One Martini backbone bead per residue (centre of mass of N, CA, C, O) as a GRO file, in nm:
protein
  177
    1TYR     BB    1  24.445  -3.523   9.008
    2GLN     BB    2  24.617  -3.782   8.966
    3LYS     BB    3  24.874  -3.707   9.101
    4ALA     BB    4  24.745  -3.642   9.373
    5LEU     BB    5  24.643  -3.923   9.416
    6GLN     BB    6  24.905  -4.068   9.428
    7THR     BB    7  25.030  -3.898   9.659
    8SER     BB    8  24.820  -3.959   9.869
    9HIS     BB    9  24.850  -4.268   9.861
   10LYS     BB   10  25.150  -4.273   9.962
   11ALA     BB   11  25.100  -4.100  10.225
   12TYR     BB   12  24.895  -4.328  10.344
   13GLU     BB   13  25.082  -4.569  10.340
   14LEU     BB   14  25.303  -4.458  10.506
   15ARG     BB   15  25.144  -4.396  10.760
   16LEU     BB   16  25.015  -4.669  10.802
   17THR     BB   17  25.293  -4.784  10.906
   18LEU     BB   18  25.318  -4.592  11.149
   19GLY     BB   19  25.033  -4.586  11.322
   20GLU     BB   20  24.950  -4.296  11.353
   21PRO     BB   21  24.673  -4.122  11.386
   22ARG     BB   22  24.717  -3.806  11.272
   23PRO     BB   23  24.856  -3.859  11.002
   24LEU     BB   24  24.602  -4.039  10.900
   25ILE     BB   25  24.396  -3.845  10.905
   26SER     BB   26  24.532  -3.643  10.707
   27ALA     BB   27  24.560  -3.847  10.473
   28LEU     BB   28  24.244  -3.915  10.448
   29THR     BB   29  24.144  -3.612  10.405
   30GLU     BB   30  24.302  -3.570  10.152
   31LEU     BB   31  24.185  -3.795   9.991
   32GLY     BB   32  23.879  -3.699  10.020
   33LEU     BB   33  23.939  -3.445   9.858
   34VAL     BB   34  24.049  -3.546   9.595
   35TYR     BB   35  23.786  -3.734   9.539
   36SER     BB   36  23.600  -3.492   9.527
   37GLU     BB   37  23.726  -3.365   9.266
   38LEU     BB   38  23.673  -3.651   9.106
   39LYS     BB   39  23.385  -3.749   9.172
   40SER     BB   40  23.441  -3.983   9.401
   41LYS     BB   41  23.207  -4.057   9.636
   42VAL     BB   42  23.274  -4.334   9.774
   43ASP     BB   43  23.564  -4.277   9.835
   44ALA     BB   44  23.529  -4.005   9.996
   45ASN     BB   45  23.345  -4.113  10.213
   46LEU     BB   46  23.556  -4.329  10.321
   47CYS     BB   47  23.769  -4.150  10.405
   48PHE     BB   48  23.595  -3.959  10.597
   49GLN     BB   49  23.504  -4.193  10.786
   50LYS     BB   50  23.782  -4.300  10.874
   51ALA     BB   51  23.890  -4.038  10.986
   52ASP     BB   52  23.644  -3.980  11.177
   53SER     BB   53  23.695  -4.226  11.357
   54ILE     BB   54  23.978  -4.176  11.459
   55ALA     BB   55  23.916  -3.904  11.589
   56GLN     BB   56  23.725  -4.034  11.787
   57LYS     BB   57  23.916  -4.214  11.938
   58VAL     BB   58  24.140  -3.980  12.005
   59GLN     BB   59  23.984  -3.694  12.060
   60ASP     BB   60  24.006  -3.499  11.795
   61PHE     BB   61  23.823  -3.222  11.740
   62ILE     BB   62  23.954  -3.059  11.535
   63SER     BB   63  23.970  -3.278  11.325
   64GLN     BB   64  23.676  -3.361  11.325
   65ALA     BB   65  23.580  -3.080  11.219
   66GLU     BB   66  23.742  -3.065  10.948
   67ILE     BB   67  23.620  -3.321  10.829
   68ARG     BB   68  23.313  -3.228  10.848
   69ILE     BB   69  23.343  -3.000  10.678
   70GLY     BB   70  23.472  -3.132  10.401
   71TRP     BB   71  23.226  -3.335  10.387
   72ALA     BB   72  22.991  -3.129  10.378
   73GLU     BB   73  23.087  -2.987  10.117
   74PHE     BB   74  23.077  -3.231   9.936
   75LEU     BB   75  22.773  -3.291   9.979
   76ALA     BB   76  22.658  -3.019   9.888
   77ASN     BB   77  22.815  -3.036   9.602
   78ASN     BB   78  22.613  -3.340   9.564
   79GLY     BB   79  22.306  -3.300   9.689
   80ASN     BB   80  22.366  -3.356  10.006
   81VAL     BB   81  22.219  -3.130  10.223
   82LYS     BB   82  22.110  -3.281  10.469
   83GLU     BB   83  22.374  -3.427  10.544
   84ALA     BB   84  22.550  -3.173  10.550
   85ASP     BB   85  22.397  -3.033  10.780
   86THR     BB   86  22.456  -3.221  10.996
   87LEU     BB   87  22.764  -3.192  10.988
   88ALA     BB   88  22.793  -2.892  11.010
   89ARG     BB   89  22.655  -2.870  11.297
   90GLN     BB   90  22.880  -3.054  11.443
   91ALA     BB   91  23.114  -2.869  11.367
   92PHE     BB   92  23.012  -2.597  11.482
   93ALA     BB   93  22.999  -2.710  11.779
   94MET     BB   94  23.319  -2.779  11.782
   95VAL     BB   95  23.424  -2.500  11.722
   96ASN     BB   96  23.294  -2.351  11.949
   97LYS     BB   97  23.389  -2.530  12.197
   98THR     BB   98  23.703  -2.477  12.100
   99SER     BB   99  23.757  -2.185  11.996
  100ASN     BB  100  23.829  -2.188  11.672
  101THR     BB  101  23.939  -1.937  11.487
  102ARG     BB  102  24.028  -2.066  11.221
  103LEU     BB  103  23.737  -2.220  11.156
  104MET     BB  104  23.492  -2.022  11.176
  105PRO     BB  105  23.464  -1.896  10.901
  106ARG     BB  106  23.419  -2.170  10.749
  107VAL     BB  107  23.166  -2.266  10.916
  108ASN     BB  108  22.989  -2.030  10.852
  109LEU     BB  109  22.989  -2.073  10.541
  110LEU     BB  110  22.872  -2.338  10.530
  111MET     BB  111  22.602  -2.264  10.682
  112GLY     BB  112  22.506  -2.065  10.472
  113GLN     BB  113  22.499  -2.230  10.239
  114ILE     BB  114  22.300  -2.453  10.343
  115GLN     BB  115  22.071  -2.266  10.398
  116TYR     BB  116  22.047  -2.157  10.103
  117LYS     BB  117  21.995  -2.465   9.983
  118LEU     BB  118  21.717  -2.471  10.184
  119LYS     BB  119  21.573  -2.200  10.179
  120ASP     BB  120  21.713  -2.039  10.451
  121ASN     BB  121  21.789  -1.712  10.462
  122ARG     BB  122  21.749  -1.634  10.753
  123GLN     BB  123  21.977  -1.833  10.852
  124ALA     BB  124  22.206  -1.749  10.659
  125VAL     BB  125  22.302  -1.443  10.712
  126PRO     BB  126  22.448  -1.464  10.982
  127TYR     BB  127  22.670  -1.660  10.894
  128LEU     BB  128  22.778  -1.466  10.658
  129LYS     BB  129  22.838  -1.220  10.844
  130ASN     BB  130  23.030  -1.343  11.018
  131VAL     BB  131  23.251  -1.401  10.807
  132LEU     BB  132  23.316  -1.071  10.791
  133THR     BB  133  23.417  -1.057  11.074
  134LEU     BB  134  23.620  -1.305  11.113
  135ALA     BB  135  23.757  -1.244  10.851
  136GLY     BB  136  24.051  -1.202  10.743
  137SER     BB  137  24.310  -1.127  10.514
  138ALA     BB  138  24.343  -1.450  10.483
  139ASN     BB  139  23.997  -1.471  10.390
  140LEU     BB  140  23.903  -1.365  10.102
  141ASP     BB  141  23.760  -1.620   9.993
  142LEU     BB  142  23.522  -1.608  10.208
  143GLN     BB  143  23.422  -1.338  10.153
  144ARG     BB  144  23.341  -1.363   9.875
  145ASP     BB  145  23.140  -1.576   9.914
  146ALA     BB  146  22.952  -1.443  10.116
  147HIS     BB  147  22.883  -1.214   9.925
  148PHE     BB  148  22.745  -1.397   9.700
  149TYR     BB  149  22.517  -1.515   9.887
  150LEU     BB  150  22.418  -1.236   9.977
  151SER     BB  151  22.321  -1.134   9.707
  152LYS     BB  152  22.130  -1.367   9.643
  153ILE     BB  153  21.943  -1.303   9.881
  154TYR     BB  154  21.873  -1.002   9.836
  155GLU     BB  155  21.754  -1.050   9.567
  156GLU     BB  156  21.517  -1.246   9.649
  157ASP     BB  157  21.414  -1.021   9.867
  158GLY     BB  158  21.450  -0.725   9.689
  159ASN     BB  159  21.731  -0.610   9.784
  160GLN     BB  160  21.904  -0.413   9.577
  161SER     BB  161  22.124  -0.256   9.745
  162GLU     BB  162  22.256  -0.507   9.876
  163ALA     BB  163  22.304  -0.666   9.642
  164THR     BB  164  22.492  -0.480   9.491
  165LEU     BB  165  22.707  -0.447   9.725
  166ASN     BB  166  22.780  -0.759   9.721
  167THR     BB  167  22.859  -0.779   9.433
  168ASN     BB  168  23.082  -0.567   9.438
  169ARG     BB  169  23.252  -0.711   9.661
  170TYR     BB  170  23.277  -0.971   9.505
  171LEU     BB  171  23.424  -0.868   9.260
  172ILE     BB  172  23.667  -0.738   9.397
  173LEU     BB  173  23.775  -1.016   9.521
  174LYS     BB  174  23.779  -1.169   9.259
  175GLU     BB  175  24.008  -1.011   9.127
  176SER     BB  176  24.232  -1.020   9.366
  177LEU     BB  177  24.255  -1.356   9.348
   0.00000   0.00000   0.00000
């Protein structure tokens, strides 16, 4: 990831000199994602905050939703589930408001994952099932993850047949990717 970090920094510096907000948003978001992979929490948060601030200023709601999805994923994976929930709900509202079909499966998966991590399986299931109906063949990774979480939820709830069904679907998709 060090090479990715160097490349992302170069892209950011180049776009900074251009002064255009949308390419800068993209560079900062990419940099935030690289820092999140490197587990550099402070740097990742700073990049996501800067990108979000610029997107707000130019009223780019799609970019803002994408930033908040990536930021919430990062936070949820690093134990900040409550903060992730807040950002995910904001992103979910933005995606719904703009009717963005490209982001809809991803934000539903994120909402399902966060509700699962918050131990609210009843709230998680509808989001995860939405992923399965919204995600086309281009989003098999999202379907795989939705089946994974559904299998865990059904197992915890004692519904062994649904748990097994979703586990099998998860394994099939995992093998095919």
